[in-house]
mmCIF file of C-alpha atoms and ligand atoms in Angstrom:
data_model
loop_
_atom_site.group_PDB
_atom_site.id
_atom_site.type_symbol
_atom_site.label_atom_id
_atom_site.label_comp_id
_atom_site.label_asym_id
_atom_site.label_seq_id
_atom_site.Cartn_x
_atom_site.Cartn_y
_atom_site.Cartn_z
ATOM 1 C CA MET A 1 112.235 184.582 234.306
ATOM 2 C CA ILE A 2 109.814 182.756 232.034
ATOM 3 C CA GLU A 3 110.553 179.195 231.047
ATOM 4 C CA LEU A 4 109.500 178.116 227.606
ATOM 5 C CA LYS A 5 108.160 174.609 227.828
ATOM 6 C CA ASN A 6 105.688 172.574 225.835
ATOM 7 C CA ILE A 7 105.668 174.939 222.911
ATOM 8 C CA ASN A 8 102.985 173.613 220.603
ATOM 9 C CA LYS A 9 104.427 173.282 217.101
ATOM 10 C CA GLU A 10 100.956 172.580 215.646
ATOM 11 C CA LEU A 11 99.773 176.172 215.990
ATOM 12 C CA SER A 12 98.644 178.236 212.992
ATOM 13 C CA LYS A 13 100.867 181.152 211.982
ATOM 14 C CA HIS A 14 98.414 183.576 213.576
ATOM 15 C CA GLU A 15 98.448 181.613 216.841
ATOM 16 C CA LEU A 16 102.249 181.377 216.705
ATOM 17 C CA TYR A 17 102.470 185.164 216.474
ATOM 18 C CA GLU A 18 100.034 185.583 219.375
ATOM 19 C CA GLN A 19 102.132 183.224 221.487
ATOM 20 C CA LEU A 20 105.344 184.930 220.420
ATOM 21 C CA PHE A 21 103.959 188.344 221.394
ATOM 22 C CA VAL A 22 103.026 187.087 224.867
ATOM 23 C CA HIS A 23 106.478 185.528 225.344
ATOM 24 C CA ILE A 24 108.258 188.689 224.158
ATOM 25 C CA GLN A 25 106.257 190.828 226.576
ATOM 26 C CA ALA A 26 107.008 188.381 229.402
ATOM 27 C CA VAL A 27 110.735 188.059 228.729
ATOM 28 C CA THR A 28 111.274 191.834 228.578
ATOM 29 C CA HIS A 29 109.006 192.668 231.531
ATOM 30 C CA GLY A 30 110.919 194.361 234.355
ATOM 31 C CA GLU A 31 114.220 194.442 232.418
ATOM 32 C CA SER A 32 115.519 197.863 231.375
ATOM 33 C CA ASN A 33 118.730 196.839 229.593
ATOM 34 C CA LEU A 34 118.293 197.250 225.833
ATOM 35 C CA ILE A 35 120.943 194.722 224.750
ATOM 36 C CA ALA A 36 119.566 192.078 227.124
ATOM 37 C CA ASN A 37 116.033 192.627 225.816
ATOM 38 C CA LEU A 38 116.962 192.670 222.114
ATOM 39 C CA SER A 39 119.067 189.531 222.632
ATOM 40 C CA ASN A 40 116.222 187.596 224.224
ATOM 41 C CA ILE A 41 113.796 188.798 221.544
ATOM 42 C CA CYS A 42 116.134 187.411 218.853
ATOM 43 C CA ALA A 43 116.318 184.097 220.703
ATOM 44 C CA LEU A 44 112.527 183.863 220.938
ATOM 45 C CA LEU A 45 112.015 184.759 217.272
ATOM 46 C CA LYS A 46 114.629 182.228 216.145
ATOM 47 C CA GLU A 47 113.501 179.406 218.428
ATOM 48 C CA GLU A 48 109.751 179.766 218.024
ATOM 49 C CA MET A 49 109.609 180.586 214.318
ATOM 50 C CA ASN A 50 112.575 178.469 213.264
ATOM 51 C CA TRP A 51 113.990 181.118 210.953
ATOM 52 C CA PHE A 52 117.547 180.977 209.564
ATOM 53 C CA TRP A 53 118.769 184.326 210.901
ATOM 54 C CA VAL A 54 117.190 186.968 213.127
ATOM 55 C CA GLY A 55 118.925 190.152 214.187
ATOM 56 C CA PHE A 56 118.944 193.842 214.861
ATOM 57 C CA TYR A 57 121.015 196.499 213.132
ATOM 58 C CA LEU A 58 121.206 199.806 215.014
ATOM 59 C CA VAL A 59 121.769 203.240 213.454
ATOM 60 C CA GLU A 60 125.155 204.796 214.199
ATOM 61 C CA GLY A 61 125.699 207.971 212.195
ATOM 62 C CA GLU A 62 125.278 207.146 208.507
ATOM 63 C CA GLU A 63 125.512 203.381 209.023
ATOM 64 C CA LEU A 64 123.620 200.472 210.483
ATOM 65 C CA VAL A 65 125.798 198.460 212.856
ATOM 66 C CA LEU A 66 125.122 194.830 213.745
ATOM 67 C CA GLY A 67 123.405 194.421 217.095
ATOM 68 C CA PRO A 68 122.046 191.382 218.958
ATOM 69 C CA PHE A 69 121.332 188.480 216.612
ATOM 70 C CA GLN A 70 120.865 184.713 216.396
ATOM 71 C CA GLY A 71 122.290 182.667 213.550
ATOM 72 C CA PRO A 72 125.500 182.609 211.511
ATOM 73 C CA ILE A 73 127.922 185.557 211.559
ATOM 74 C CA ALA A 74 126.761 188.540 209.528
ATOM 75 C CA CYS A 75 127.962 191.767 207.891
ATOM 76 C CA THR A 76 128.711 194.297 210.624
ATOM 77 C CA ARG A 77 128.019 197.598 208.808
ATOM 78 C CA ILE A 78 125.446 198.616 206.186
ATOM 79 C CA LYS A 79 125.229 202.093 204.667
ATOM 80 C CA LYS A 80 121.964 204.037 204.433
ATOM 81 C CA GLY A 81 120.076 203.050 201.277
ATOM 82 C CA LYS A 82 122.156 199.890 200.745
ATOM 83 C CA GLY A 83 120.745 196.368 200.751
ATOM 84 C CA VAL A 84 117.321 195.504 202.106
ATOM 85 C CA CYS A 85 118.214 196.810 205.569
ATOM 86 C CA GLY A 86 119.572 200.158 204.370
ATOM 87 C CA THR A 87 116.541 200.571 202.081
ATOM 88 C CA SER A 88 114.111 199.879 204.933
ATOM 89 C CA TRP A 89 115.974 202.491 206.999
ATOM 90 C CA GLU A 90 115.926 205.085 204.208
ATOM 91 C CA GLN A 91 112.267 204.510 203.290
ATOM 92 C CA LYS A 92 111.120 203.914 206.904
ATOM 93 C CA LYS A 93 109.064 201.010 205.589
ATOM 94 C CA THR A 94 108.805 197.274 206.108
ATOM 95 C CA ILE A 95 110.277 195.456 203.110
ATOM 96 C CA VAL A 96 109.279 191.888 202.234
ATOM 97 C CA VAL A 97 111.602 190.161 199.769
ATOM 98 C CA SER A 98 110.282 186.856 198.452
ATOM 99 C CA ASP A 99 113.484 186.092 196.503
ATOM 100 C CA VAL A 100 116.660 187.881 197.549
ATOM 101 C CA ASN A 101 118.242 187.213 194.124
ATOM 102 C CA GLN A 102 115.604 189.489 192.590
ATOM 103 C CA PHE A 103 116.290 192.404 194.952
ATOM 104 C CA GLU A 104 118.816 194.733 193.360
ATOM 105 C CA GLY A 105 121.589 195.546 195.800
ATOM 106 C CA HIS A 106 120.703 192.789 198.245
ATOM 107 C CA ILE A 107 123.623 192.185 200.618
ATOM 108 C CA ALA A 108 124.278 188.457 200.920
ATOM 109 C CA CYS A 109 125.700 187.839 204.374
ATOM 110 C CA SER A 110 125.037 184.154 203.703
ATOM 111 C CA SER A 111 124.338 182.421 200.384
ATOM 112 C CA ILE A 112 121.841 180.232 202.270
ATOM 113 C CA SER A 113 119.348 183.110 202.732
ATOM 114 C CA GLN A 114 116.641 183.044 200.063
ATOM 115 C CA SER A 115 113.970 185.418 201.364
ATOM 116 C CA GLU A 116 113.772 188.072 204.033
ATOM 117 C CA ILE A 117 111.712 190.692 205.817
ATOM 118 C CA VAL A 118 113.130 193.893 207.288
ATOM 119 C CA LEU A 119 111.216 196.236 209.612
ATOM 120 C CA PRO A 120 112.393 199.715 210.567
ATOM 121 C CA ILE A 121 112.463 200.705 214.242
ATOM 122 C CA ILE A 122 110.825 204.156 214.285
ATOM 123 C CA ASN A 123 110.984 206.073 217.553
ATOM 124 C CA VAL A 124 108.397 208.535 218.944
ATOM 125 C CA GLU A 125 110.079 211.413 217.087
ATOM 126 C CA GLY A 126 109.576 209.550 213.811
ATOM 127 C CA LYS A 127 113.293 208.788 213.479
ATOM 128 C CA CYS A 128 114.509 205.389 212.288
ATOM 129 C CA ILE A 129 116.923 204.120 214.943
ATOM 130 C CA GLY A 130 117.525 200.637 213.604
ATOM 131 C CA VAL A 131 115.998 197.683 211.812
ATOM 132 C CA LEU A 132 114.932 194.125 212.558
ATOM 133 C CA ASP A 133 116.104 191.725 209.844
ATOM 134 C CA VAL A 134 114.733 188.191 209.502
ATOM 135 C CA ASP A 135 116.148 185.770 206.921
ATOM 136 C CA SER A 136 114.853 182.429 205.697
ATOM 137 C CA GLU A 137 116.648 179.673 203.812
ATOM 138 C CA TYR A 138 113.478 179.170 201.725
ATOM 139 C CA LEU A 139 111.916 181.329 199.010
ATOM 140 C CA ASN A 140 108.603 183.153 199.693
ATOM 141 C CA THR A 141 108.692 182.636 203.462
ATOM 142 C CA PHE A 142 107.199 185.957 204.534
ATOM 143 C CA ASP A 143 103.698 187.199 203.717
ATOM 144 C CA GLU A 144 101.263 189.836 204.962
ATOM 145 C CA GLU A 145 100.537 187.819 208.087
ATOM 146 C CA ASP A 146 104.241 187.898 209.004
ATOM 147 C CA GLN A 147 104.347 191.624 208.336
ATOM 148 C CA ILE A 148 101.320 192.250 210.590
ATOM 149 C CA GLY A 149 102.634 189.925 213.328
ATOM 150 C CA LEU A 150 106.128 191.424 213.297
ATOM 151 C CA GLU A 151 104.867 195.021 213.119
ATOM 152 C CA LYS A 152 102.830 194.377 216.279
ATOM 153 C CA ILE A 153 105.976 193.033 217.938
ATOM 154 C CA MET A 154 107.861 196.088 216.663
ATOM 155 C CA ASN A 155 105.415 198.375 218.507
ATOM 156 C CA HIS A 156 106.587 196.673 221.687
ATOM 157 C CA ILE A 157 110.281 196.678 220.678
ATOM 158 C CA VAL A 158 110.318 200.449 220.132
ATOM 159 C CA SER A 159 109.016 200.965 223.670
ATOM 160 C CA LEU A 160 112.185 199.265 224.988
ATOM 161 C CA PHE A 161 114.565 201.954 223.686
HETATM 162 N N1 SME B 201 120.498 190.858 203.525
HETATM 163 C C1 SME B 201 120.630 192.075 204.261
HETATM 164 C C2 SME B 201 121.954 192.155 204.978
HETATM 165 C C3 SME B 201 121.929 191.623 206.360
HETATM 166 S S1 SME B 201 122.055 189.959 206.425
HETATM 167 O O1 SME B 201 121.039 189.308 205.636
HETATM 168 C C4 SME B 201 122.070 189.385 207.967
HETATM 169 C C5 SME B 201 120.473 193.266 203.330
HETATM 170 O O2 SME B 201 120.434 193.102 202.108
HETATM 171 O O3 SME B 201 120.408 194.377 203.844
#
């Protein structure tokens, strides 16, 4: 088990993502249980990036169902095409929302969330099997660098299913 000590808070965003990737690989290495791995990934993302809410929604039939997460309680079910998560699922695309109040149909699980990024989990058959949702209490938190960093992490996450 890795121990996370002396995490340098002075790192650039790029360096933070590099460190995060290494920690995610380490914490999932040798563990085959999906829920255990997704749970630890949420903990690392929340702790190291200091985001408001981090969590997975997993596809079950025509809905996304809340999976492992870190942060306040959240909506448990989201229909395909609804909200940012359901739209990411339907379009199989990462969606960056700089102001959630400007996103039509945004589902507010918490009024504190101001911006968010949602990445689809696409398996080897090209099927979307879930999403990773990250929320911030500040506007304009996520940019292209976050998208690139999280998409690299997503390539690892999909290998865990
Ligand atoms: N805001 C999301 C719903 C999930 S919560 O933010 C945790 C959406 O619009 O899909």
